[in-house]
Each structure stands twice: as C-alpha cells, then as structure tokens.
C-alpha cells in the first residue's frame, strides 16, 4: 500500500460546497504520480517514448463528501494484474478516519510505436509488487 | 437521448497530448447541466434547498483518445431508474463519428434537510422520461 | 470584436458558491480557441511545429462574481500589437448585461526550433485584424 | 516569506507539454491556502460567515515553462497592504532554482452581510505580518 497525504483545496470544490466528483480522479492520479516519482517519474516514462500506459477504465464510489481544507489520506493498492495491464485502487480516508470514497483505475501498457499491448516494464512491475 | 456538441479545449488536455482522463467526467457533467437548463438549471435546483442529487458512482471506459480542438458530440441517455435514483450514460462520439469513450453516472435524490433518499422530483422525472 | 457565448458550469465554481478566480482565464482561453477555430485551430498550429505562441502575461480584474448556470458572453478584442507579440482583452458580460470581469493576455510568437521571437504569422495577423 | 513545495502533476499540464497558464493561479492559491491552514483554514473563514476575502485582481508573468513531474517551490510574500486589502506575490522557483514565473493577487476584505469593505481581521493581519 502507498499512502498519500493531501488537503482539499478550493479549486477542487464546487458550488455545492464539497469536492466536485471528477476531482477524486485527479487526486487519485496525483497519488499515482507521487508513487511513480519514487522510482521513475511519469515525465520520464513519457519522455522515453518506449511505451505509454493509458487508463482504459476508471470508476469511483462516493460515500461521503470531502470538504474544503479537509486533510485526507489516499491509500493506493494494487488490484488485478495481468501481463499487459494492472488495476489500482484508491481509498480516500477523511479527517475523521472514515472511508469517504473509492476510486479504481485500469492501466494498459502499450508499445508507443505500434500501440500494441506490451508487458509491464520491469521497473514498474517491481514498483507495483511492493504495494 | 440528449445531444451535446462541444470541442476539446486546451485546458482539458494534458502533456500526453490528449484529453486528461478525469476530464471526460467534466464534459459528461457539462452535458447533464446543459440538459437540465432546458427545464430547471442546476443552480435553481441547488438554490431551492429542497433536495440534493449527488453522484454516488461514476465510471468511464476509454477507447480512443480525444484530441485538442476536436469537435465532439456527447449523447446522453437514461439508464436504470429507481424511485430515488437514476443512471445516466454518455457516449462520446469523435470527429470521425467513432465511439471514443463512455461514461456512466449514478445519481441519488436526497432530501436536503434529512439527507434521506427522496423520490425523484416530478419535473426531473418528466425531463428524464424524454431521454 | 469576437463574441463567445457560454454558461457557467459546476466544475468552474468553488465552495464560495461562484466561479473560482483562475477559471476566468480558462474561459477566456476557450474564447480564444473558438476564435482560432474559424481559421486554423490551436491543434493545427501546435502540430505544424513552425512556431509556438506562449502567453507571457495574463491578468484579470474581478468586479462581480459569476454564478453557477449563469449564461455569459465573452467579448474578445485586440489590444496592443507589435511585430512579434499581441494582446487580447476579454470582457465578461453577465446575464444582466453587466461587465463582471476583464481578462488580458499577452502572447508572443516564437520560432519553435530556435525559441526566438518571430513575426506574427500572416494567417493570424489577418484573423486578428478583424477583431 | 512562506515557502510551499509541490510538484507539477499531469492534470496541470496541457497538450503543449507544459503547465497550462491558468494553473499557475491554482498553484499560487494552493500555497495561500496552505499558509492560511497554519492559523485558520480557508474553510473555517468561509464557514464563519463574518467576512469574505475575494480576489479582485490577479496577474501572472511567465518566464519559463514548468514541466510535468518537476518539483517546484513557491515563495509567497506580502505586497502592498491597506486597511481593507492586501496583495500577495508568488515566485515560482523551478527544479534548477530559476525564477520560472511570478503571480500577484489582490484580496479585499468584505463584511459578508453588507458586502462593504472591512478591516483585515486581526488573526489574518498577524499571520500576514510574519510574511
């Protein structure tokens, strides 16, 4: 599991007073990028032009609204993995230690040149294995 | 079905060169708000303070990337409906008339004062019925 | 002058109940992109890789808050132009026909290969001249 | 001076490959909110309903593009202050310790009930004085 601490900033909220639903995906991806930074940043992966790792599916379940200025923790874990794809799940824990929301994303690895599925690169496999 | 035409603007894209995955949810919600405007705007629903209609689940399947400046059509349809909730599905049709992505959102109606499930208000039921 | 009609959608607002200040810049740029689409889209300019037109300065004056679901008009006009740069000004007219905000952006033209200032390309000069 | 460390995440970038211009304002405001958190969070200020502190002017000068995954430091300082308003300036220092951009914001204090200018509240005056 990878833990990412952050706070709900104003631009993430909307006129209903809480986090805008799509912004949970933004926060989940921030967590994923922070995780990648430990080994090889998303920028370096994109710059290498060997493979791309697009998200092919994303989903979220909302249980409780997250509020402005709230300190939260996102817990990222590895879901199903296959040769050429992997799933990540994100639990959003609010300031009262409650599970406020869950996000899941499915990532596939594609060779950049051919856009065909490719094996998860070794460095990423290693990183994911410690989750 | 409700059709919403829009274009992919720069702020929706990311350094990978195409629409950032979470922004499909933003576009879907824009379509939903445009649909609501025909009868009663989202602002007027929020201001009335009778009920709130939070999204409790959202998901997206990405088939093809959407590109900067691309003109797209979003087709919104009604999915499963119950007494106190309804589902919307959004098909993203790209400039080549291909299905580039699909989004689904589940909305529940809550009484604002009690936060308990409430029946879909009549005006909304009527609006949704023509989808 | 170029007029762009749009509506304030939920993701543009924040927990203070009105448009988040930075999103006026987003709306102004949407207007600019819509203007460019008439002749040559921003995507085609970027893809051509001849020159880039970064924003080097941006500013906004806020007079009145813009509200969720409000229909607005953005009026874009040309400001000071030089050989290698131009200014755009955007007036935000709210639903009551009041001037709610103003945005200004300064754009410089750079040759993509050298990153040195370059003359405003002819197609853009022509487009801007009708503003 | 208040220092805020952050990283350029994917959603802040655009198809031109670097940070979307309007997102510098978002990052500056994140820094401001983080600063406020030390004493009284933005949420608690909004909830108190005594006064609001809208931004009436914002501007940015862009010198160098900020790149995906880049670690940056934002240095916030106090600019001109008056009885009922204050200015904040933000310097964006990139990974090579260069000044990549500057943002300025002007904030006015209004009594929430009357929307008339009000003195900067004491807690905020104290906080700002240490900048």
PDB file of C-alpha atoms in Angstrom, chain A residues 3 25 40 58 63 73-74 76 78 82 88-89 92 99 101-103 105 116 120 124 127-128 130-131:
ATOM      1  CA  UNK A   3      -0.144   6.400   1.357  1.00  0.00           C
ATOM      2  CA  UNK A  25      -9.936  11.045 -10.101  1.00  0.00           C
ATOM      3  CA  UNK A  40      10.785   6.861 -12.324  1.00  0.00           C
ATOM      4  CA  UNK A  58     -11.880   4.423 -14.210  1.00  0.00           C
ATOM      5  CA  UNK A  63     -19.816   7.652   0.268  1.00  0.00           C
ATOM      6  CA  UNK A  73      -5.105  10.310   3.146  1.00  0.00           C
ATOM      7  CA  UNK A  74      -5.294   8.308  -0.050  1.00  0.00           C
ATOM      8  CA  UNK A  76      -3.304   3.147  -3.083  1.00  0.00           C
ATOM      9  CA  UNK A  78      -2.649  -2.961  -6.418  1.00  0.00           C
ATOM     10  CA  UNK A  82      -2.146  -9.300 -15.978  1.00  0.00           C
ATOM     11  CA  UNK A  88      -5.021   0.360  -8.930  1.00  0.00           C
ATOM     12  CA  UNK A  89      -7.479   1.029  -6.151  1.00  0.00           C
ATOM     13  CA  UNK A  92      -9.985   8.135   0.386  1.00  0.00           C
ATOM     14  CA  UNK A  99     -13.697   5.801   4.141  1.00  0.00           C
ATOM     15  CA  UNK A 101     -14.695   7.363  -1.356  1.00  0.00           C
ATOM     16  CA  UNK A 102     -13.055   4.713  -3.503  1.00  0.00           C
ATOM     17  CA  UNK A 103     -11.532   5.031  -6.946  1.00  0.00           C
ATOM     18  CA  UNK A 105      -8.290   2.728 -12.431  1.00  0.00           C
ATOM     19  CA  UNK A 116       0.017  -2.829 -29.290  1.00  0.00           C
ATOM     20  CA  UNK A 120       4.517  -4.262 -17.897  1.00  0.00           C
ATOM     21  CA  UNK A 124       7.159  -0.755 -12.916  1.00  0.00           C
ATOM     22  CA  UNK A 127       7.450  -0.907  -8.010  1.00  0.00           C
ATOM     23  CA  UNK A 128       3.935  -2.295  -8.139  1.00  0.00           C
ATOM     24  CA  UNK A 130       5.668  -3.657  -3.142  1.00  0.00           C
ATOM     25  CA  UNK A 131       2.180  -2.173  -2.994  1.00  0.00           C
TER      26      UNK A 131
END
